[in-house]
Structures are given as structure tokens and as C-alpha cells.
mmCIF file of C-alpha atoms in Angstrom:
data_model
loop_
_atom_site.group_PDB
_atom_site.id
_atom_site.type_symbol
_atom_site.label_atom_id
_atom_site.label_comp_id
_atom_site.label_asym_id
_atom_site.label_seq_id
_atom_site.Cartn_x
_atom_site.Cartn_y
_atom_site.Cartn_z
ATOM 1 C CA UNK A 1 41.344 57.491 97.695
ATOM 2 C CA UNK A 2 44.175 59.474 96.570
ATOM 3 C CA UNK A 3 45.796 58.974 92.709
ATOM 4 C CA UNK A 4 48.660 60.631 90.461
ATOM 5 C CA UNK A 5 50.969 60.759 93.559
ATOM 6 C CA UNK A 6 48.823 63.222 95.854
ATOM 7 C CA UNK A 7 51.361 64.777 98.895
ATOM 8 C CA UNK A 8 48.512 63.622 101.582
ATOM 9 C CA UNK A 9 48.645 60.322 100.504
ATOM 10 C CA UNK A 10 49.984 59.053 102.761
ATOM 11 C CA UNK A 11 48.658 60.686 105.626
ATOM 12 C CA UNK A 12 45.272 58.875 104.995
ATOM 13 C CA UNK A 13 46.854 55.647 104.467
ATOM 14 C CA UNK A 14 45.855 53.894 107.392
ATOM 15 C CA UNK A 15 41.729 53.609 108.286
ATOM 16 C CA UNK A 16 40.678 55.817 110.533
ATOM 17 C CA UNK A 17 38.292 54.929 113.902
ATOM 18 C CA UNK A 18 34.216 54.641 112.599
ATOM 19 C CA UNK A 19 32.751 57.896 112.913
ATOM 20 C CA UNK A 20 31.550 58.967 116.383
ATOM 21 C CA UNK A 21 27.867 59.208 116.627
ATOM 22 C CA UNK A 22 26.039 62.498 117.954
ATOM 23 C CA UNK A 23 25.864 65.937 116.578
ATOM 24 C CA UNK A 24 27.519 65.730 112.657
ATOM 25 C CA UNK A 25 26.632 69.557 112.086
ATOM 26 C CA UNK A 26 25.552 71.786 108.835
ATOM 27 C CA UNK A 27 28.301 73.146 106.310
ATOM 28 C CA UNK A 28 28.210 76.758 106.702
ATOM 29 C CA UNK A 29 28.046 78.508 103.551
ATOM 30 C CA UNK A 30 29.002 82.422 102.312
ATOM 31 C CA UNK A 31 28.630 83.438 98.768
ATOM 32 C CA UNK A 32 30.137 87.131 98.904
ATOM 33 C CA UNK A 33 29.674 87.409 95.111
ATOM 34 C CA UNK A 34 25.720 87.123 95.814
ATOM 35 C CA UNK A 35 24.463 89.160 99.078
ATOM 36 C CA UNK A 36 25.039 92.012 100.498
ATOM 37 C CA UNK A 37 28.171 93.120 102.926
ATOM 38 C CA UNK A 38 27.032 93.628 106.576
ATOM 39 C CA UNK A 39 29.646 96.407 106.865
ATOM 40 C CA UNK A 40 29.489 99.086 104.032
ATOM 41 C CA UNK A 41 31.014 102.570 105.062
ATOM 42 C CA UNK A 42 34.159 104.171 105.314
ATOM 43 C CA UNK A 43 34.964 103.498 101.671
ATOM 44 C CA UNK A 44 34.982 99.144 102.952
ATOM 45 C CA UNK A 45 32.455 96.947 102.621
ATOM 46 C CA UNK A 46 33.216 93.678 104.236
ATOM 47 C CA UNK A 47 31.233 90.721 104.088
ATOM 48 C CA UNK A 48 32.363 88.379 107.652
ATOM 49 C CA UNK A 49 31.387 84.204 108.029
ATOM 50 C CA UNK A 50 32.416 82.054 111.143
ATOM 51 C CA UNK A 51 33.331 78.807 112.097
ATOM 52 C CA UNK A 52 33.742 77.077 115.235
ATOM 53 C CA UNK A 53 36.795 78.814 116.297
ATOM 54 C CA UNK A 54 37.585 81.448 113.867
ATOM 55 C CA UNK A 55 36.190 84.371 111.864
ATOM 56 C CA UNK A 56 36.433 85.654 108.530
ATOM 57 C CA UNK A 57 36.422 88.738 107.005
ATOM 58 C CA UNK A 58 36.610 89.415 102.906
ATOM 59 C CA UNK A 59 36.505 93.106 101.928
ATOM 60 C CA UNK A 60 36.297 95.196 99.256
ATOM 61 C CA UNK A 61 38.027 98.679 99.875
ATOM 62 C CA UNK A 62 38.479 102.123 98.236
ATOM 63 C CA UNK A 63 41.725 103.862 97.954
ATOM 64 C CA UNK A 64 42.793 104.866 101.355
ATOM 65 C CA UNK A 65 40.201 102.730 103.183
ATOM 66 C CA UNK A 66 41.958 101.403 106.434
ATOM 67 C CA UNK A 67 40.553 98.231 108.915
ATOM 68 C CA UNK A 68 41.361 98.921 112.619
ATOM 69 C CA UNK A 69 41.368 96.588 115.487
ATOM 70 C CA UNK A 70 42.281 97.699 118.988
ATOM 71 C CA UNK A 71 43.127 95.447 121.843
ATOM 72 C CA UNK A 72 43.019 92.665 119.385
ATOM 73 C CA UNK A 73 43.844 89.586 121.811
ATOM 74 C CA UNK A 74 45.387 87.298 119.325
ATOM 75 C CA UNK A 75 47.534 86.852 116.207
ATOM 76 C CA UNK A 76 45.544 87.513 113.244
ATOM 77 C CA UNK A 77 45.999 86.742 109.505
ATOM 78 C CA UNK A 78 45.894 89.698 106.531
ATOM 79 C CA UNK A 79 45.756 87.609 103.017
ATOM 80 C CA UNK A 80 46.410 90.452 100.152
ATOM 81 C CA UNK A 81 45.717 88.772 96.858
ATOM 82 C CA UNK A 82 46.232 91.617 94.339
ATOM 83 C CA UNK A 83 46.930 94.466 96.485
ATOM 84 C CA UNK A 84 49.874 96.022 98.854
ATOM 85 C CA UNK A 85 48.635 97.473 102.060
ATOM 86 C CA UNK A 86 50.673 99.706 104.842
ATOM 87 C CA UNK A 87 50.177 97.566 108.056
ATOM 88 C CA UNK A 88 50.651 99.043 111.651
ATOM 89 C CA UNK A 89 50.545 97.734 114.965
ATOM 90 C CA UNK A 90 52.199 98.237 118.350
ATOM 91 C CA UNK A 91 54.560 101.115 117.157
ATOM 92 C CA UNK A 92 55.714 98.997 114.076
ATOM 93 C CA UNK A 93 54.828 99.463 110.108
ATOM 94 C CA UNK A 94 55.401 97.464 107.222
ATOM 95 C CA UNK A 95 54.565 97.733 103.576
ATOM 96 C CA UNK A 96 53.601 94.815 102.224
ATOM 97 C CA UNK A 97 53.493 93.792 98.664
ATOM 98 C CA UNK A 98 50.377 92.387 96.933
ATOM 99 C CA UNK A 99 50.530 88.482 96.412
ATOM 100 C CA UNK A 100 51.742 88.334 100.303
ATOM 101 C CA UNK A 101 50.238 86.871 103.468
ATOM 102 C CA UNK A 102 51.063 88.549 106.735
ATOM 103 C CA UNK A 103 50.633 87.785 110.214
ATOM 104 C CA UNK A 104 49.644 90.719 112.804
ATOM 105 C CA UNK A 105 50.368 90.482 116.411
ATOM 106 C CA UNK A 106 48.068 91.448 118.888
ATOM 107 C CA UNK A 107 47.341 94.467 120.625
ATOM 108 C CA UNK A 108 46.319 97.569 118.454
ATOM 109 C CA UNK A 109 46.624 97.720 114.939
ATOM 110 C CA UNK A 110 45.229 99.220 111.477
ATOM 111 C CA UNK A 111 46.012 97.663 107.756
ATOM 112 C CA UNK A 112 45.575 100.101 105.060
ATOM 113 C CA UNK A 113 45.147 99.728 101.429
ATOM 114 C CA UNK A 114 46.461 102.526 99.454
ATOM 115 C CA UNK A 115 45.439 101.676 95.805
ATOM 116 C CA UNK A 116 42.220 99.992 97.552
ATOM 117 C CA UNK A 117 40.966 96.113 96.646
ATOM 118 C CA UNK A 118 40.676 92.901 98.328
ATOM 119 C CA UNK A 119 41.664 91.778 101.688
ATOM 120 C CA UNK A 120 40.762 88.629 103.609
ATOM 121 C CA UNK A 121 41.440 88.634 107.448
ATOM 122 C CA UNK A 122 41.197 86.102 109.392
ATOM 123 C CA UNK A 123 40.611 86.115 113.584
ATOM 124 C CA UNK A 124 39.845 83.322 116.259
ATOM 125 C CA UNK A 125 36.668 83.653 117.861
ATOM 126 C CA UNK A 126 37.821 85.220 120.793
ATOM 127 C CA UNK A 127 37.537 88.593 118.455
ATOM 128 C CA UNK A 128 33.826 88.507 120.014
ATOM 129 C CA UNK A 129 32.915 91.849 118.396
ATOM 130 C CA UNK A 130 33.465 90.086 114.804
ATOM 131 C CA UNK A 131 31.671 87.086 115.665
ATOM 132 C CA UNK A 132 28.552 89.003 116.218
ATOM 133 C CA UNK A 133 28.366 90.801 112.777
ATOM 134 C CA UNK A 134 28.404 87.188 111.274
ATOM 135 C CA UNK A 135 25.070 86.102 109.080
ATOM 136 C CA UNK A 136 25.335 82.971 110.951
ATOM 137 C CA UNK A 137 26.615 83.929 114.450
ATOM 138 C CA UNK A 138 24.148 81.460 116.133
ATOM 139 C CA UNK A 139 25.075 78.386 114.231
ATOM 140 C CA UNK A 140 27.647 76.814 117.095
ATOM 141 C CA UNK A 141 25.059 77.546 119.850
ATOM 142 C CA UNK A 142 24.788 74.114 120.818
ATOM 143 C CA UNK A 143 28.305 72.971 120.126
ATOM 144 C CA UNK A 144 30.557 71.016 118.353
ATOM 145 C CA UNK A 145 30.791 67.625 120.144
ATOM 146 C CA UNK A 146 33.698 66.568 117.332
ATOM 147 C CA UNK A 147 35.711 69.802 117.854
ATOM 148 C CA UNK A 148 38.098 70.558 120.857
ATOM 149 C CA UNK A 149 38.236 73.919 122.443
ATOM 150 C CA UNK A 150 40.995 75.849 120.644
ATOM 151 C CA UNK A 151 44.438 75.866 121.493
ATOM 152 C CA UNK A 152 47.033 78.654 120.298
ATOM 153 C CA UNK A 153 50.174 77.332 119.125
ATOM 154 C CA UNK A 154 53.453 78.767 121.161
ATOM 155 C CA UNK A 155 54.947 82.058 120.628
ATOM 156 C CA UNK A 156 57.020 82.418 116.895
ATOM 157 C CA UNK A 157 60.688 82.864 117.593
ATOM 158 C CA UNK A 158 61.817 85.867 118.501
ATOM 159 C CA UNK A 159 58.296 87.125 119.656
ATOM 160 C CA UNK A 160 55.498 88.806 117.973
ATOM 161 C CA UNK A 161 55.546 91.007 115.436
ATOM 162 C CA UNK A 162 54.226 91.715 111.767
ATOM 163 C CA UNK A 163 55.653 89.061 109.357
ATOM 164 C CA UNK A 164 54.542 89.204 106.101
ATOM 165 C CA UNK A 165 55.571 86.120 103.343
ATOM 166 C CA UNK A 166 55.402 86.839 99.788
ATOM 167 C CA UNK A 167 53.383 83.974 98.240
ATOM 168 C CA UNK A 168 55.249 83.778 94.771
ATOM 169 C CA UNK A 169 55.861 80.105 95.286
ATOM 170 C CA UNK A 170 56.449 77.658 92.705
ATOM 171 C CA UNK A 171 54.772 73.991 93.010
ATOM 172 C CA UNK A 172 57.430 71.613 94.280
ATOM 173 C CA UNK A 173 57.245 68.125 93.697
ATOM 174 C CA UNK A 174 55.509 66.472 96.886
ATOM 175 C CA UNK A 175 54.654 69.364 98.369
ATOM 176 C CA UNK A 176 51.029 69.738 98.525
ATOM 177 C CA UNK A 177 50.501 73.890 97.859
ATOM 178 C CA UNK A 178 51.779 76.475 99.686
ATOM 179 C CA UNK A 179 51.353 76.137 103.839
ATOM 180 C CA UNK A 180 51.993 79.353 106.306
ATOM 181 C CA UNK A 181 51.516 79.079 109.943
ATOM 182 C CA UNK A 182 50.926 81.405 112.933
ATOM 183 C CA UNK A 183 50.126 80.245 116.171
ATOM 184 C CA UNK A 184 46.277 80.738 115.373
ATOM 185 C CA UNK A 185 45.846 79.577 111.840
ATOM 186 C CA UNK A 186 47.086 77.418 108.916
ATOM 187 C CA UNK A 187 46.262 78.804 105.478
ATOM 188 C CA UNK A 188 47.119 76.926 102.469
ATOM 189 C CA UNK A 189 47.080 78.191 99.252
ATOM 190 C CA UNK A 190 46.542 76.281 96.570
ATOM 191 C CA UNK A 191 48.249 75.813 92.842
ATOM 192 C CA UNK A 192 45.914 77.615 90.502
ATOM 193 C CA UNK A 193 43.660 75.288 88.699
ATOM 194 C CA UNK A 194 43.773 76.018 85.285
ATOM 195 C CA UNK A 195 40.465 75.039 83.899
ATOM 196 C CA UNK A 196 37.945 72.653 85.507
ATOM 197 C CA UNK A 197 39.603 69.873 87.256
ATOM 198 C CA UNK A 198 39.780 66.243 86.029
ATOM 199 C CA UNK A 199 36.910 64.633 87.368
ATOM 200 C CA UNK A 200 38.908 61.445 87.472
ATOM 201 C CA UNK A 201 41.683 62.401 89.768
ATOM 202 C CA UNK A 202 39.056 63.807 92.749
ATOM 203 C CA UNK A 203 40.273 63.648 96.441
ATOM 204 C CA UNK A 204 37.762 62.719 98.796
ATOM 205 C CA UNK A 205 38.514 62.854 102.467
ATOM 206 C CA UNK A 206 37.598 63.435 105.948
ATOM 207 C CA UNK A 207 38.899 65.001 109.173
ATOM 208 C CA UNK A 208 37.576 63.570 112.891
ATOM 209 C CA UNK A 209 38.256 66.638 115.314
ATOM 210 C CA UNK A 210 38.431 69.482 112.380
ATOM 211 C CA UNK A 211 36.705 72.161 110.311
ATOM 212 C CA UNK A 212 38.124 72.883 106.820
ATOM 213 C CA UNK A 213 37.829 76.146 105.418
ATOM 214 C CA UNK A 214 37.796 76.587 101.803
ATOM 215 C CA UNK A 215 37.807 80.236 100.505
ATOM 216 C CA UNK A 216 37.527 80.535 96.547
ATOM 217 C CA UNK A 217 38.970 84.327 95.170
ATOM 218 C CA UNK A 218 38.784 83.106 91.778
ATOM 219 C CA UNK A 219 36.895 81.091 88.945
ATOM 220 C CA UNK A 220 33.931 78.752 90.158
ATOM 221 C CA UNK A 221 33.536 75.310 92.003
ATOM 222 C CA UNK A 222 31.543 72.281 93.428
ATOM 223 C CA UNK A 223 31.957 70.924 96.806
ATOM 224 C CA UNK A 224 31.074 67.635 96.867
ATOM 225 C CA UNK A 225 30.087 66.781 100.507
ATOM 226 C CA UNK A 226 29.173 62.942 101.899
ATOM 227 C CA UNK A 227 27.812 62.508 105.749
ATOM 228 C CA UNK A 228 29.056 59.480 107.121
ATOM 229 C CA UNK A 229 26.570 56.614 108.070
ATOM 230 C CA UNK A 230 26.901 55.868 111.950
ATOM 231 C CA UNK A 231 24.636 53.812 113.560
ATOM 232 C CA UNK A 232 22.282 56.976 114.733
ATOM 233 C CA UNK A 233 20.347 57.311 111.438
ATOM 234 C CA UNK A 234 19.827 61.246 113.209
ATOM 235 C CA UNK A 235 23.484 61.922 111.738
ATOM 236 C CA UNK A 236 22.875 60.956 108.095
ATOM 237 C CA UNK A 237 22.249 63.552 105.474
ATOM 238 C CA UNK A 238 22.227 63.210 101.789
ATOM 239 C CA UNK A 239 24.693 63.874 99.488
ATOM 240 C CA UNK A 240 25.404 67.279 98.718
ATOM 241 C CA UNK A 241 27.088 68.819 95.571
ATOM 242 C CA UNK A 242 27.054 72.660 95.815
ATOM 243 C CA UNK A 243 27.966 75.039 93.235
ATOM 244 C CA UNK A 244 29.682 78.270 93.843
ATOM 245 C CA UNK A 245 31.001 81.261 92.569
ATOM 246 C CA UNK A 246 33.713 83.159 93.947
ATOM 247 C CA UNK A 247 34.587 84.794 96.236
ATOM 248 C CA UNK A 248 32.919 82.249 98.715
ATOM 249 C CA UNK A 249 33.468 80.404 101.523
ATOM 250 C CA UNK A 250 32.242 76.971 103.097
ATOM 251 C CA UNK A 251 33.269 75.579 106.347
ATOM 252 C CA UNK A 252 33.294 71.820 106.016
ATOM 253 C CA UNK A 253 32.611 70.122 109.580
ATOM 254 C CA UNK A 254 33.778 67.172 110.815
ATOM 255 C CA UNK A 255 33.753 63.986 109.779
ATOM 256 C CA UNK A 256 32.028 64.553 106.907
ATOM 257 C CA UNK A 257 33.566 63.140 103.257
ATOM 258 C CA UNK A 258 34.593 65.959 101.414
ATOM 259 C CA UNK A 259 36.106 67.168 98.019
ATOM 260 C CA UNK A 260 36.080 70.275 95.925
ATOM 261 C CA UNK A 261 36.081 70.671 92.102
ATOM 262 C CA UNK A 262 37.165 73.295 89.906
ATOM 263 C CA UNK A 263 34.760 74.233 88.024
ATOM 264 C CA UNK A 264 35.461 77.553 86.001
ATOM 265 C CA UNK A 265 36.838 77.597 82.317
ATOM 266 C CA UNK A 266 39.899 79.979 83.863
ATOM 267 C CA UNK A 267 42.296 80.329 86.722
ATOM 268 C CA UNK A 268 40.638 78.825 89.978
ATOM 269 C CA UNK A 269 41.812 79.732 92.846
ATOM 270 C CA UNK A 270 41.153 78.270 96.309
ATOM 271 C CA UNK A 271 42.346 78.814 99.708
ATOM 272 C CA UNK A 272 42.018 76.026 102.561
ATOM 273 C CA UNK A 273 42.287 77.770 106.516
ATOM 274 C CA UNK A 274 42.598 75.989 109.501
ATOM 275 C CA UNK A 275 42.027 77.060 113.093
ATOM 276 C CA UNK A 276 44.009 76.108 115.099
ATOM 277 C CA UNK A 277 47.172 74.691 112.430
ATOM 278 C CA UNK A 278 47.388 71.165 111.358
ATOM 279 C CA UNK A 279 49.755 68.866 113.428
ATOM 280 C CA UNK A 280 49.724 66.165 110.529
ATOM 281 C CA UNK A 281 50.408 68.926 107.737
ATOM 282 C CA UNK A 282 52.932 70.604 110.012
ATOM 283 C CA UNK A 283 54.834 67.126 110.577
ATOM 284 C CA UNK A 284 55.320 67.184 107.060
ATOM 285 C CA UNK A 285 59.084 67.857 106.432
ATOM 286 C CA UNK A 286 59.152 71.060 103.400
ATOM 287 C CA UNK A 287 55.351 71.846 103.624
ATOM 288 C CA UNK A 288 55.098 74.890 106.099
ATOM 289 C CA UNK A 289 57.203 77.576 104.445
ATOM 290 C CA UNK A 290 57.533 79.757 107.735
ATOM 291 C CA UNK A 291 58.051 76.701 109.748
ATOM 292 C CA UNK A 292 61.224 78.142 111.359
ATOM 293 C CA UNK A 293 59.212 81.220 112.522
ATOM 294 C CA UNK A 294 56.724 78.984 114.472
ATOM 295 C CA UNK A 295 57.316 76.091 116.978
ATOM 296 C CA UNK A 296 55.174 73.195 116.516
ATOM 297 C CA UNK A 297 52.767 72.511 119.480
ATOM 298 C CA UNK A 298 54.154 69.804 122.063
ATOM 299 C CA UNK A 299 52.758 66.244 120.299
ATOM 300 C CA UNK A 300 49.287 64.894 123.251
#
């Protein structure tokens, strides 16, 4: 499944169980280059998607424009991609370069972008408020029988506070892209793609009991998705290949067969989030970069 010495490898070695019949759900798609923001005011306009236990937010600010959350009741994620931004919360402040990710603690808080741009931010669904201003607030109505309820990973050392990681990483052999933790997300960024990617060296793959989140800031792609065949004929679907622009986002559910092509004739940039972190990826000796920050969840 994997060639040319892939870092997961050999995490999918072995054959996994046959997929679990019942409810194999929709991909949930968001093409912010193509409708509308559902916030626009306050010099922000911020366009917001869910999945099953987390929501996302991708703005576009003016100078000045500052994002607020009060009585936030989790660890968040602020992802500046070209941009510094003055970040506050509980009594502390931090200026943060752009090219950095940073992790906010909860409580009250307010992230402000000086020269303006984009910022991503990422909460768990418990951020109620959020999850209502999402296009497709309704779609985990009925559940996700492959999911289990989310679980926040333990407190980072030393307790919370605003920790922000500059994201100038170079690629290091077996090392698959650059990993951050918190205890509510994983977010992987991925090594630029120059130019569309080899159509020969694809990586199709599946989780059982987890969404995939891949956010594209940059250049253009096609997710290639495969439903498995169980032996309910309700759960099949056919093959999907879908084409997007950026910035977008798709929220791959489980177990469905999954890979993602670069597409665009330039720098492609892609962003994978997890909620709540990977154990496998975090098992991975070198791959989380913050690793000594966060504890690793007690193995079930």
C-alpha cells in the first residue's frame, strides 16, 4: 500500500479487522475559496466546518481585527500561516511569529492580527456556540457508531498556558511531516508538494475509530475516497474523486479508503488535524515535535 519508504509504513503493516457494518457516514466538505463566510464583520470574515468532535474556523482578517473567546472550556489550536498575531489569555500575552502554531489554554482569551491575514483555529465541539454557526451543524445528528466519545489528553507539563512552536521544520528522514500535539488535537503539517504529486507513489489508507481532517492553504487537490464493501450493501457508496481548490477542508470518516493528490502546478500545501491526537502517530519515537510538552494518554 505504501512505496519509496513511506514513515507509516509500517503502522499499516499488519491487516486490520473487516470493516464493521452500520452507519459508514458522508465526507463533509468546505470549499472557503467558493462560498460565502457565515461571519463577516468586525474587519473578519470567517468561514467555520465541523466534524464529529471538533470545529474549524479559517478567517480572513483586516489589520487590527481580533477573535475573542470567553470561558473557552478547552485547549484550542491558532495555526498562523503567513502572519504574526498578539495572543492573550488568562493575564498572559505572547507575540507570535507567522509560520507558527500555538496552543491557547482555556478560560478567556483574544488573538489579534496586527498586519491582518489568515488564521485557522481549531476547537472541540464542546465550543457549542461555534458548532452552531457551522453550514453543516446537523450532519452528526444521528451519530457516529465508528467514533468514540472524545477524550482530552492529560494536562502538558507544567500546566496550561500559551505555547506557540515555530513550524520552520526541515523534512527528516523517516519522519512523516511535521506533528504538534495538545491535549485536544494533532495537527500535522505536511512537506510542501512541489507540483502535482506522482500518481504512482499514492497512499491509500483507512482509519477504524477516526476522522481525518485535511485542510489545503495552498495550490489544488483530489481526494480520492473508496467505501469499504461490508456485507450490508446499505454501507457501500461509489468511488469518489473530488477536486478542490484551496483553502478547503474535507473530513474523511471512518473506515473509508482514502488518499489525497496534489494537484496544482505550484507549492501545495496540506494540513491533516486530528481530534482527539493519534496514539499510533504519537508512539512514533521523533514524530511529535512538542512531545515533551504533552503526556501521552495511558495505553486501553
Amino acid at each position: 500500500m505504501y512505496k519509496d519508504k513511506d514513515p507509516r509504513a509500517a503502522l499499516f503493516a499488519a491487516a486490520s479487522a473487516p470493516p464493521r457494518t452500520g452507519l459508514i457516514a458522508e465526507e463533509q466538505l468546505a470549499e472557503f475559496d467558493k462560498t460565502p463566510p457565515q461571519e463577516d464583520a468586525d474587519g473578519r470574515k470567517v468561514w467555520y466546518q465541523r466534524g464529529c468532535n471538533f470545529v474549524l474556523a479559517h478567517a480572513e482578517a483586516q489589520p487590527g481585527a481580533a477573535f475573542v473567546r470567553a470561558g473557552q472550556p478547552d485547549e484550542y489550536v491558532v495555526l498562523l500561516p503567513d502572519h504574526p498575531a498578539l495572543i492573550e489569555a488568562n493575564g498572559e500575552s505572547c507575540e507570535v511569529a507567522a509560520n507558527s502554531i500555538v496552543f491557547v489554554p482555556p478560560g478567556d482569551s483574544r488573538v489579534t492580527l496586527p498586519e491582518g491575514g489568515r488564521v485557522v483555529r481549531l476547537f472541540t465541539a464542546a465550543a457549542a456556540d461555534l458548532v452552531a454557526l457551522c453550514p453543516n451543524a446537523d450532519a452528526y445528528a444521528a451519530g457516529r457508531s465508528h467514533i468514540p466519545p472524545f477524550e482530552p489528553w492529560p494536562e502538558p507539563v507544567g500546566g496550561f498556558r500559551i505555547r506557540a512552536y515555530d513550524l520552520d521544520v526541515k523534512p527528516q528522514e523517516g519522519r512523516f511531516g511535521r506533528i504538534f500535539r495538545c491535549t485536544t488535537f494533532m495537527v500535522n503539517l505536511l512537506d510542501v508538494q512541489k507540483g502535482p504529486r506522482d500518481p504512482r507513489k499514492l497512499s491509500p489508507h483507512h482509519h477504524d475509530d477516526f476522522e481525518q481532517c485535511s485542510l489545503a492553504l495552498a495550490g489544488s487537490f483530489v481526494h480520492h475516497l473508496r467505501w469499504p464493501w461490508t456485507v450490508d450493501r446499505s454501507d457501500w457508496r461509489q468511488d469518489r474523486h473530488i477536486a478542490v481548490g484551496s483553502p478547503s477542508s474535507l473530513v474523511i470518516p471512518p473506515p473509508v479508503v482514502h488518499t489525497t493528490e496534489a494537484s496544482g502546478a505550484g507549492d501545495n500545501v496540506l494540513v491533516d488535524i486530528f481530534c482527539p491526537p493519534r496514539l499510533d502517530f504519537s508512539m512514533q519515537d521523533g514524530w511529535v515535535l512538542n512531545d515533551a510538552d504533552y503526556p501521552v494518554i495511558s495505553r486501553r
